PDB file of C-alpha atoms in Angstrom:
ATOM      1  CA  UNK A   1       4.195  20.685 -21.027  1.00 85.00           C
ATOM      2  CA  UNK A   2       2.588  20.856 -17.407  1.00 91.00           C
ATOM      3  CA  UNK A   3       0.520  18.246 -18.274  1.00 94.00           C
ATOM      4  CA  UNK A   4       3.513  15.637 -19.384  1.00 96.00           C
ATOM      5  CA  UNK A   5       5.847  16.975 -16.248  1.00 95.00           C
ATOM      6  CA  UNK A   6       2.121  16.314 -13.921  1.00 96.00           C
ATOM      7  CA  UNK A   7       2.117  12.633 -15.358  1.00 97.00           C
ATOM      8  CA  UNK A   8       4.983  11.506 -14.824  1.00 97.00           C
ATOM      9  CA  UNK A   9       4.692  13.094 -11.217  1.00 97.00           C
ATOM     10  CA  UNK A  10       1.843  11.040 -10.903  1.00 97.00           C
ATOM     11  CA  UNK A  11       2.985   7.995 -12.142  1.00 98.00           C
ATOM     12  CA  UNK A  12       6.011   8.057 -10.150  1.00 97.00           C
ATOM     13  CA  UNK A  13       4.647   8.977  -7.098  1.00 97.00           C
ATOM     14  CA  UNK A  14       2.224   5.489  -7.140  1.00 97.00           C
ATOM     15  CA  UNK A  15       5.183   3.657  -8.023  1.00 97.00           C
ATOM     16  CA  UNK A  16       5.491   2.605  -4.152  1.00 96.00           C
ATOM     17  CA  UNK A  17       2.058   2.799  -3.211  1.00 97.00           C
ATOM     18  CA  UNK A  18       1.417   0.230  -5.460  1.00 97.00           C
ATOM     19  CA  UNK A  19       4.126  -1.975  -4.073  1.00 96.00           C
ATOM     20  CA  UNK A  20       2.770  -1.604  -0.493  1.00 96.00           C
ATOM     21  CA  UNK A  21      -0.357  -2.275  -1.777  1.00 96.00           C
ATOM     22  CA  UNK A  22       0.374  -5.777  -3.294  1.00 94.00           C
ATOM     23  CA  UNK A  23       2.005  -6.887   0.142  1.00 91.00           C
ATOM     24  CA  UNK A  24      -1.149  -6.530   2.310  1.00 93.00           C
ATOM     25  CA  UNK A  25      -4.537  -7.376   3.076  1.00 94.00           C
ATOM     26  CA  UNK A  26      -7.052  -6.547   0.158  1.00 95.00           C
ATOM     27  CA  UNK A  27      -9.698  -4.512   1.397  1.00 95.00           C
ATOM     28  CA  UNK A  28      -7.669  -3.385   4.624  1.00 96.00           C
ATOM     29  CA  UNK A  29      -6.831  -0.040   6.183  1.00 96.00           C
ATOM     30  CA  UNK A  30      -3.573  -0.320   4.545  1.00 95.00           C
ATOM     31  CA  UNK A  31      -4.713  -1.212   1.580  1.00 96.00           C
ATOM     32  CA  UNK A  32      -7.221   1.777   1.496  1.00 96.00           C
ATOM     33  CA  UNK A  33      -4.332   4.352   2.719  1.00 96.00           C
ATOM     34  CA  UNK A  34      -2.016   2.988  -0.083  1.00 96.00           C
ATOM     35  CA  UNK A  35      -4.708   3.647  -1.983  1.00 96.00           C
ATOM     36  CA  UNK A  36      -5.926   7.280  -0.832  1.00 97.00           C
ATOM     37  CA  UNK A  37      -2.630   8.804   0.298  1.00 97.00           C
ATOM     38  CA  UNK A  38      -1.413   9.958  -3.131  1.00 97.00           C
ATOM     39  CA  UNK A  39      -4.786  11.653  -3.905  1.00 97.00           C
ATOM     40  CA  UNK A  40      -4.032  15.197  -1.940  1.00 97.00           C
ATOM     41  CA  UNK A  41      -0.753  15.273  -3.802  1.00 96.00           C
ATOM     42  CA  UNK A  42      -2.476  14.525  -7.434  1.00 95.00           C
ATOM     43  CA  UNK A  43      -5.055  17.907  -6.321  1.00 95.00           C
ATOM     44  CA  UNK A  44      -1.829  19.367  -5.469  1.00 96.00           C
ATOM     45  CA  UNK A  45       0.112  19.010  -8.996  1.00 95.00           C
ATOM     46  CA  UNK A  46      -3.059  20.330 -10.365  1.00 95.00           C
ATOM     47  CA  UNK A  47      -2.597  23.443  -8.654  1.00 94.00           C
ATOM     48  CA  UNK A  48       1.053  23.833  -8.998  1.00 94.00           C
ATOM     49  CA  UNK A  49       1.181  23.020 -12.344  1.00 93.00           C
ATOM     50  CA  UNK A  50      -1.659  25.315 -13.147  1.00 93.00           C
ATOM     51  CA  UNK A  51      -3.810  22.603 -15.266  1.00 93.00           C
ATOM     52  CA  UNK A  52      -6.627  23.026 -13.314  1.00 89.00           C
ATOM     53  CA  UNK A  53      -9.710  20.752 -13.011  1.00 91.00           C
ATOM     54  CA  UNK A  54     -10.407  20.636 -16.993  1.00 90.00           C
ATOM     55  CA  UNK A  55     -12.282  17.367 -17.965  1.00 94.00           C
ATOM     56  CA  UNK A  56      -9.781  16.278 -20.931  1.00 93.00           C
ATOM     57  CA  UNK A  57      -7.766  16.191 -17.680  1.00 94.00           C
ATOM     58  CA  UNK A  58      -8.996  13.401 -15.636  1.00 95.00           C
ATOM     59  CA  UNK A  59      -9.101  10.437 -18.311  1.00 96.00           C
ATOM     60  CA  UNK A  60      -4.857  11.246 -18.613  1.00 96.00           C
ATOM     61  CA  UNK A  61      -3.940  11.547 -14.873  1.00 96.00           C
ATOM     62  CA  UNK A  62      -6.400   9.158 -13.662  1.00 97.00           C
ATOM     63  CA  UNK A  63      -4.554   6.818 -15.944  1.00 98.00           C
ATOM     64  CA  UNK A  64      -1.331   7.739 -14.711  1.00 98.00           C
ATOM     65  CA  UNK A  65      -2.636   7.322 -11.129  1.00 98.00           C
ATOM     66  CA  UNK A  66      -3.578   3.509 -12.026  1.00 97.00           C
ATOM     67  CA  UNK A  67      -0.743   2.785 -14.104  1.00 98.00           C
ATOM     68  CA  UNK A  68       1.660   3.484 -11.468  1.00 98.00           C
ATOM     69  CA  UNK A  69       0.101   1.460  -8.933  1.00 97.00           C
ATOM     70  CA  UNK A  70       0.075  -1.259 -11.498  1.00 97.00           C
ATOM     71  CA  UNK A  71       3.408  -1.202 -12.098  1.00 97.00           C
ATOM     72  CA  UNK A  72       4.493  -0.766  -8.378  1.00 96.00           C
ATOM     73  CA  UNK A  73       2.141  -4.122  -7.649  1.00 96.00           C
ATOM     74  CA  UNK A  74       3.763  -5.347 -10.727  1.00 96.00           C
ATOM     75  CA  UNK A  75       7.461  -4.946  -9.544  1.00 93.00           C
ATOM     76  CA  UNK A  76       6.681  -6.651  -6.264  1.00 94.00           C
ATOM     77  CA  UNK A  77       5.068  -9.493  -7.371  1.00 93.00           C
ATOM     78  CA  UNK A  78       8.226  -9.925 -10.123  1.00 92.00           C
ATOM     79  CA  UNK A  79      10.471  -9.200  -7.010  1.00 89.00           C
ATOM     80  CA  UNK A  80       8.741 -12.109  -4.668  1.00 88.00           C
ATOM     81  CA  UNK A  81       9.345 -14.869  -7.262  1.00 90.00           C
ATOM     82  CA  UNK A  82      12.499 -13.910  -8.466  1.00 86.00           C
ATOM     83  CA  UNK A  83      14.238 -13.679  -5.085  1.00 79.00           C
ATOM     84  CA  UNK A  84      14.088 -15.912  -2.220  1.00 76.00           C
ATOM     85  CA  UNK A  85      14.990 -12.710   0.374  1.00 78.00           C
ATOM     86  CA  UNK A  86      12.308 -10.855   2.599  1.00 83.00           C
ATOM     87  CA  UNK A  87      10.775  -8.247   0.997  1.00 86.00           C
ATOM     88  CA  UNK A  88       9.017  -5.464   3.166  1.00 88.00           C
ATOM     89  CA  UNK A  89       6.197  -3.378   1.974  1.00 87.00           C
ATOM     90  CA  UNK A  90       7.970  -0.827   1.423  1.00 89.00           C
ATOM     91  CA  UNK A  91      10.161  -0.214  -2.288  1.00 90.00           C
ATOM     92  CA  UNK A  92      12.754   2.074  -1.408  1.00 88.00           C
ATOM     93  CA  UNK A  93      13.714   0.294   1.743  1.00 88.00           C
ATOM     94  CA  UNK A  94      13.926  -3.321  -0.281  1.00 87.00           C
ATOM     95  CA  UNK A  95      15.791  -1.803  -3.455  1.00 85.00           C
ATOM     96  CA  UNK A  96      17.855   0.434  -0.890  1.00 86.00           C
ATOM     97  CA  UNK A  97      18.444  -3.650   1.049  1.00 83.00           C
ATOM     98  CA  UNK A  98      18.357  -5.821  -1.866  1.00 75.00           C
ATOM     99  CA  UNK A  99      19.383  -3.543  -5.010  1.00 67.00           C
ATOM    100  CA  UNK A 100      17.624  -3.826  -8.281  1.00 62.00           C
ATOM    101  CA  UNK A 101      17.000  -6.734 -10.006  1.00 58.00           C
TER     102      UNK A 101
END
């Protein structure tokens, strides 16, 4: 059960990293820190959750790290085409502006 509740914590949480991600320059300081930022909070859910650092671990989370930044680059790109308003690089702030679509 701490494993389920620590992937969908995971996935969630890249959910806008993955969105700012797809709005700036590959390879950038931005891109890097959209990138990295999640990371202390993944090492934190381990932790908390009490799952530890077990190997049959890494191939699930690591997978729920990736997915949700998918996804998040995902929803921007289907965002950009689909509306002719400006979107930011950040999620909340253009669903908060623009509501869902």
């Amino acid at each position: 059960m701490n494993i389920l509740f620590a992937v969908i914590f995971i996935f969630t949480l890249n959910l806008p990293f993955g969105y700012w991600r797809a709005n700036i320059k590959k390879f950038s300081l931005q891109w890097a820190l959209a990138i990295h930022i999640p990371v202390p909070f993944v090492v934190a859910i381990r932790f908390i959750t009490h799952i530890g650092f077990e190997f049959y671990t890494y191939p699930i989370l690591v997978a729920a790290f990736f997915t949700g930044q998918f996804l998040g680059a995902k929803i921007y790109s289907r965002r950009k085409e689909n509306s002719s308003k400006y979107l930011s690089s950040c999620m909340v702030m253009d669903l908060i502006r623009g509501g869902i679509n």
